[in-house]
Short mmCIF file of N, CA and C in Angstrom, two decimals:
data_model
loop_
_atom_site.label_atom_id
_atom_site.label_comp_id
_atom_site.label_asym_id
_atom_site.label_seq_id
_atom_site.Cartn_x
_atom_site.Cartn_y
_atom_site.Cartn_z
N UNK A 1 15.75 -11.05 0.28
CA UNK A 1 15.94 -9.76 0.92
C UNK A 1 14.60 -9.31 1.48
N UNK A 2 14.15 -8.97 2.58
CA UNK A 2 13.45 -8.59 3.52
C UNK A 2 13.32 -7.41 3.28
N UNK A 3 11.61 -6.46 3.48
CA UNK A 3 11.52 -5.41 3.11
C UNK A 3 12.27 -4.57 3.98
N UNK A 4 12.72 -4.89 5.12
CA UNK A 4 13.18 -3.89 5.84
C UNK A 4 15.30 -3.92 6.13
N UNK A 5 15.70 -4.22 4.95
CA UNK A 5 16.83 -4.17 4.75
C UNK A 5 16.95 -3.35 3.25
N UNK A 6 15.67 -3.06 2.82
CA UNK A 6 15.66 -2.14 1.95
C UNK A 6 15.81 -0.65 2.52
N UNK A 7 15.14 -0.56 3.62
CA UNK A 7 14.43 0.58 3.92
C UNK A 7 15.77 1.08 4.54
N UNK A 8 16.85 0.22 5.46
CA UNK A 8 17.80 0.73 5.85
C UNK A 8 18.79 1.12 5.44
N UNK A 9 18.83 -0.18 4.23
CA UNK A 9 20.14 0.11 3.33
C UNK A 9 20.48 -0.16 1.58
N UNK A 10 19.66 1.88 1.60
CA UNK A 10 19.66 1.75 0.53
C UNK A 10 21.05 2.18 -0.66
N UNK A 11 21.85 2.23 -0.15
CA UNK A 11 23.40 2.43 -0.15
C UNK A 11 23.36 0.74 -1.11
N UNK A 12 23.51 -0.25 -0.10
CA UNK A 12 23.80 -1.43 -0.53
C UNK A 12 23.01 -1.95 -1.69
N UNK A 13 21.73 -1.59 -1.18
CA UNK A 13 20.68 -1.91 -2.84
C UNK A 13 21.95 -1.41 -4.12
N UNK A 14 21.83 -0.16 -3.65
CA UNK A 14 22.40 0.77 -5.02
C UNK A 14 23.38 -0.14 -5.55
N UNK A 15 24.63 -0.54 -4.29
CA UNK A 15 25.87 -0.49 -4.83
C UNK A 15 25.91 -2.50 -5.36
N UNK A 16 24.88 -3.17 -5.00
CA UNK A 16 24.18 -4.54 -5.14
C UNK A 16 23.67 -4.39 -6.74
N UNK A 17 23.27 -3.46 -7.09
CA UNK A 17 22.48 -3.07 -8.71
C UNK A 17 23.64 -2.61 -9.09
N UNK A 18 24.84 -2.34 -8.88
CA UNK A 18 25.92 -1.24 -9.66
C UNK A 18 26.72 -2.94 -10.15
N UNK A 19 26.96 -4.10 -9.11
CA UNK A 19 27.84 -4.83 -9.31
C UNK A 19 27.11 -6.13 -10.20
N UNK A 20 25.95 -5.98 -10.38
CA UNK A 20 25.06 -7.27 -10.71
C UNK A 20 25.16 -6.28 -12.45
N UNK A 21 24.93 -5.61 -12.36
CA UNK A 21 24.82 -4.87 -13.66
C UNK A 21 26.22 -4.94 -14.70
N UNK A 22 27.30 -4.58 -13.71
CA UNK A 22 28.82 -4.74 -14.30
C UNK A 22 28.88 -5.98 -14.99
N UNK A 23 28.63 -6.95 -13.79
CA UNK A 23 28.92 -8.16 -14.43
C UNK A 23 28.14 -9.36 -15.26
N UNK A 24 27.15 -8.56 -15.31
CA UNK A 24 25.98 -9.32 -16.54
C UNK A 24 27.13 -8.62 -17.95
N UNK A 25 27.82 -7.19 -17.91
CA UNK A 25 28.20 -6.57 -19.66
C UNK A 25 29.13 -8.15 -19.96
N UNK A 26 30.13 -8.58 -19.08
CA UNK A 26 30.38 -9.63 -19.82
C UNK A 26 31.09 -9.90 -20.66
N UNK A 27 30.52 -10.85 -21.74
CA UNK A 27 31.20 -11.22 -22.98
C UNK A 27 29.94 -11.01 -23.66
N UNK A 28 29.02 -10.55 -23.56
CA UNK A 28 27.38 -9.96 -24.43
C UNK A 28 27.83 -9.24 -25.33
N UNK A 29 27.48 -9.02 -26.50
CA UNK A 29 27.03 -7.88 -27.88
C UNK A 29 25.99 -7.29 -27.11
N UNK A 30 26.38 -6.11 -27.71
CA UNK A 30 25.52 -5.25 -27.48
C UNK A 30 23.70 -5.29 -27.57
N UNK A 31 23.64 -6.34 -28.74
CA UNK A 31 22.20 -6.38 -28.64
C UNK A 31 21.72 -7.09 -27.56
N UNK A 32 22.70 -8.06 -27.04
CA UNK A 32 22.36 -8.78 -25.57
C UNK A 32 22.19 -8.07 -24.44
N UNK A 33 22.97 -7.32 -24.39
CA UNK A 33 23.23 -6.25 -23.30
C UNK A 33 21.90 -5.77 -23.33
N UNK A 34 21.15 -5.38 -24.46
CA UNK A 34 20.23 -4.26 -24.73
C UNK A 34 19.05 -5.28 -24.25
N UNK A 35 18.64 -6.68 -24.75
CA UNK A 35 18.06 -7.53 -24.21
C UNK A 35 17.89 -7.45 -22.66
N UNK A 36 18.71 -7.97 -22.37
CA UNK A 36 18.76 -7.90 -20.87
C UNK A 36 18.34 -7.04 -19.66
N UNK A 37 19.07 -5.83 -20.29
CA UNK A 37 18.62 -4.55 -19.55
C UNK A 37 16.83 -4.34 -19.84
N UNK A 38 16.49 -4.32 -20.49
CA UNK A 38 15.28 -3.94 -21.14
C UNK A 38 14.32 -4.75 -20.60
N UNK A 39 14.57 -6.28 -20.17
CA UNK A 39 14.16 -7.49 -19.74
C UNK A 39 14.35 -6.83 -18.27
N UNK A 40 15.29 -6.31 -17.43
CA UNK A 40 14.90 -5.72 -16.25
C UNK A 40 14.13 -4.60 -15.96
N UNK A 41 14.45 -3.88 -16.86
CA UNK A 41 13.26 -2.71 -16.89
C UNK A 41 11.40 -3.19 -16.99
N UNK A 42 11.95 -4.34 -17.47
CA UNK A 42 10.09 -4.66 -17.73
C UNK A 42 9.53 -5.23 -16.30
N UNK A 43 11.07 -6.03 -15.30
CA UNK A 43 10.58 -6.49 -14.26
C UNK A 43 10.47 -5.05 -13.32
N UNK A 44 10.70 -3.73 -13.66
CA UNK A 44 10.91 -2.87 -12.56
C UNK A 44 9.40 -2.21 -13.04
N UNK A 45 9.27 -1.84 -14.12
CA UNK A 45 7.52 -1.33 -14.57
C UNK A 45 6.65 -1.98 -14.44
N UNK A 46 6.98 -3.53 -14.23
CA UNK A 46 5.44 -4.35 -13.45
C UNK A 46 5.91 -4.26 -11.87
N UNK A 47 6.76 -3.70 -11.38
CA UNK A 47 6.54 -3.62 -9.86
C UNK A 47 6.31 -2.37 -9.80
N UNK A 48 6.79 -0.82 -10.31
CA UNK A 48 6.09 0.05 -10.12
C UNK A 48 4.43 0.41 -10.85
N UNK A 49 4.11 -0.01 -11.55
CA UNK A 49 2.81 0.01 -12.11
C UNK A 49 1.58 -1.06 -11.37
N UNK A 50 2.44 -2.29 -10.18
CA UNK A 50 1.41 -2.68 -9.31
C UNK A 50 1.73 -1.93 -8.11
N UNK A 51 2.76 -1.14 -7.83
CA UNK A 51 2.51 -0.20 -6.53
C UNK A 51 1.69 0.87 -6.75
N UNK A 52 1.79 1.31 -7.78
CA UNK A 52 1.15 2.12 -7.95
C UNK A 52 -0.66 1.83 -8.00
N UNK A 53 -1.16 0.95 -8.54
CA UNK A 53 -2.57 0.98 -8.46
C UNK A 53 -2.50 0.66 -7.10
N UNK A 54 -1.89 -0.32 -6.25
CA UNK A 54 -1.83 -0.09 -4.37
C UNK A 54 -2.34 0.88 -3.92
N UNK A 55 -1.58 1.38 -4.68
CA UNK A 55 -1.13 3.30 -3.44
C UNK A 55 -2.68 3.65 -4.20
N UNK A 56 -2.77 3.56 -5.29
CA UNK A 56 -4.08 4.21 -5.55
C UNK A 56 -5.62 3.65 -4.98
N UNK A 57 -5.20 2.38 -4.80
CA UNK A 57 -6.53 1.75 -3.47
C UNK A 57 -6.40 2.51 -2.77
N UNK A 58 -5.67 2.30 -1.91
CA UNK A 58 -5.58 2.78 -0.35
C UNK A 58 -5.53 4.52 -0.52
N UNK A 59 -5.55 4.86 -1.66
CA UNK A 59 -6.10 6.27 -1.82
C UNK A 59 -7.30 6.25 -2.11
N UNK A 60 -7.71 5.46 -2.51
CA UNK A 60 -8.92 5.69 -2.35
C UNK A 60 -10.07 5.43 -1.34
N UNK A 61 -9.73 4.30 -0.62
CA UNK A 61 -10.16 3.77 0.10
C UNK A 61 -9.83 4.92 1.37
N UNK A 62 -9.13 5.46 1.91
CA UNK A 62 -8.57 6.19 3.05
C UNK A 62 -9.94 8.25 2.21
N UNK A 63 -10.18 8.42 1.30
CA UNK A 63 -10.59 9.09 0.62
C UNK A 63 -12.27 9.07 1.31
N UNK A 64 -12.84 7.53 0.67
CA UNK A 64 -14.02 6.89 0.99
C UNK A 64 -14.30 6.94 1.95
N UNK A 65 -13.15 6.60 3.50
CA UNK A 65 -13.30 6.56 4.76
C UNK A 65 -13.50 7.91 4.91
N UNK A 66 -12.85 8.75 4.82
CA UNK A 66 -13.21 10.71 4.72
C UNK A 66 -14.35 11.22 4.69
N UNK A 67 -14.84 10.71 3.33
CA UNK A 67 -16.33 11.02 2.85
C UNK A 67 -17.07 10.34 3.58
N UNK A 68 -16.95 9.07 4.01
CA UNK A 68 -18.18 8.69 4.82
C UNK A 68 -18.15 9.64 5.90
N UNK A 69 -16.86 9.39 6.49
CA UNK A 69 -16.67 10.32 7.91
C UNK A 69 -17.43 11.72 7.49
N UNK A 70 -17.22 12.54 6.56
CA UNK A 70 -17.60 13.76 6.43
C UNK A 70 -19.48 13.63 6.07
N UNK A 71 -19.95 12.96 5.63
CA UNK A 71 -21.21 12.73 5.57
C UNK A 71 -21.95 12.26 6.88
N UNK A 72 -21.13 11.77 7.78
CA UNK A 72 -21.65 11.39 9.02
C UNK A 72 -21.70 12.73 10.02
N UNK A 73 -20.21 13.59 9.91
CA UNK A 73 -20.33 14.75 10.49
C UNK A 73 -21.20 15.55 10.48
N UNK A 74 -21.54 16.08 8.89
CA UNK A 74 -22.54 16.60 8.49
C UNK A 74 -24.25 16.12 9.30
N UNK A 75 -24.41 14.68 8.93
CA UNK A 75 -25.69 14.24 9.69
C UNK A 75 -25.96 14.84 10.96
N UNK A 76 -24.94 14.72 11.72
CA UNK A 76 -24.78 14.47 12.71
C UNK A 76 -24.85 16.25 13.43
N UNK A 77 -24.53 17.03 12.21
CA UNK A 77 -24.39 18.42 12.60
C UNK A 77 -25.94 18.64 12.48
N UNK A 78 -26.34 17.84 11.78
CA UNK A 78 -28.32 18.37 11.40
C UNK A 78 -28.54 17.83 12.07
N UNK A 79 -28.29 16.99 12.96
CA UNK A 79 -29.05 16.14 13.94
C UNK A 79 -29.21 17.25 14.97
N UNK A 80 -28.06 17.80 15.43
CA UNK A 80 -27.68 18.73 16.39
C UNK A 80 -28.79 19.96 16.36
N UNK A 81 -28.59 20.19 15.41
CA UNK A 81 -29.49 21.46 14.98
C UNK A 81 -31.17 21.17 15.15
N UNK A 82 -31.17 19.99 14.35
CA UNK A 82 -32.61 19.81 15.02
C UNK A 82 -32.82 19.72 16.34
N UNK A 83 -32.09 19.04 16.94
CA UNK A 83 -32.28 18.76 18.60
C UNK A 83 -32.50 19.95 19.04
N UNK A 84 -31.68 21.25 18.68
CA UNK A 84 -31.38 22.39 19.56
C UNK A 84 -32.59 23.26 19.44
N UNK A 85 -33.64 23.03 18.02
CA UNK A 85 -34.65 23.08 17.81
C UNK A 85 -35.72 22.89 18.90
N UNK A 86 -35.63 21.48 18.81
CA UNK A 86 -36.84 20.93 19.69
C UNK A 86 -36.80 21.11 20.92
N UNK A 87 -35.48 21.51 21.51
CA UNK A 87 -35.06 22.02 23.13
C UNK A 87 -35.86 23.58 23.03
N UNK A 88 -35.00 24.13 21.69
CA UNK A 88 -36.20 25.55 22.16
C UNK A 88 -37.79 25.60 21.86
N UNK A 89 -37.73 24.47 21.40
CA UNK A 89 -39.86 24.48 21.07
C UNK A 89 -40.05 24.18 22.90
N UNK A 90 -39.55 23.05 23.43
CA UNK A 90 -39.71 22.79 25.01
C UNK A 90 -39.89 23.60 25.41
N UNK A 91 -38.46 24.58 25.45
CA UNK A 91 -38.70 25.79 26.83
C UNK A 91 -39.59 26.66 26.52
N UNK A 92 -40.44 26.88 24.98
CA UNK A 92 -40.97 27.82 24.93
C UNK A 92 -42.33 27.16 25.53
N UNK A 93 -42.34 25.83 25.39
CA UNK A 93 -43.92 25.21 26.01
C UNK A 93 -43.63 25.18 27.71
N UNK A 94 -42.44 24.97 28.21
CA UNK A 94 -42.64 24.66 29.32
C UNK A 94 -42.88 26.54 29.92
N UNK A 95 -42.28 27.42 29.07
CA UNK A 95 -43.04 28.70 30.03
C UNK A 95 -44.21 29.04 29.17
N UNK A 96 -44.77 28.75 28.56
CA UNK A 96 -46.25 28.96 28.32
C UNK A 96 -46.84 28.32 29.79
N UNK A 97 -46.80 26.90 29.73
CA UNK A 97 -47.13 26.07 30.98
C UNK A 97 -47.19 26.93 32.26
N UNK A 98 -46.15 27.48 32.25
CA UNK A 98 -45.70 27.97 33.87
C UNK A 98 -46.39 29.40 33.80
N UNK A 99 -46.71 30.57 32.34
CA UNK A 99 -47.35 31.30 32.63
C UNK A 99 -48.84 31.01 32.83
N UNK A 100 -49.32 29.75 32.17
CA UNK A 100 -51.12 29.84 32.66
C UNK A 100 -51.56 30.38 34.53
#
């Protein structure tokens, strides 16, 4: 199954888990039953517990990209400021200049 037959049809997932589930009860005891199920639950908490540290990279990483970005802005705002500085040290030399 292809990720993107999930995404469309999640109807069929559901009703695909409703009929796989029916027919595992079976001829099982109950402690089998309990086996089993429990044995899928462990395959569904190692796929949400590796999406989850995923999602938490790319949170972090998308976070990191921010902060750099925002530390560059910042520079970049003092850069400004100094410049706008040294433009007014200029004009104040270039009319000293022009009053001699």
């Amino acid at each position: 199954m292809n990720n993107q037959s999930l995404k469309d049809n999640p109807r069929v997932l559901t009703l695909s888990a409703i009929i796989l589930g029916y027919s595992l009860i079976g001829d099982y005891s109950a402690n089998e039953q309990n086996s089993i199920g429990n044995w899928f639950m462990l395959i569904g908490q190692i796929l949400e517990t590796n999406s989850a540290f995923e999602q938490m990279k790319q949170t972090n990483q998308n976070n990191n990209n921010f902060s750099n970005n925002a530390i560059f802005d910042h520079r970049l705002s003092a850069n400004e400021a100094e410049i706008q500085k040294i433009k007014e040290v200029l004009e104040n030399l270039i009319d000293k200049i022009n009053n001699l």
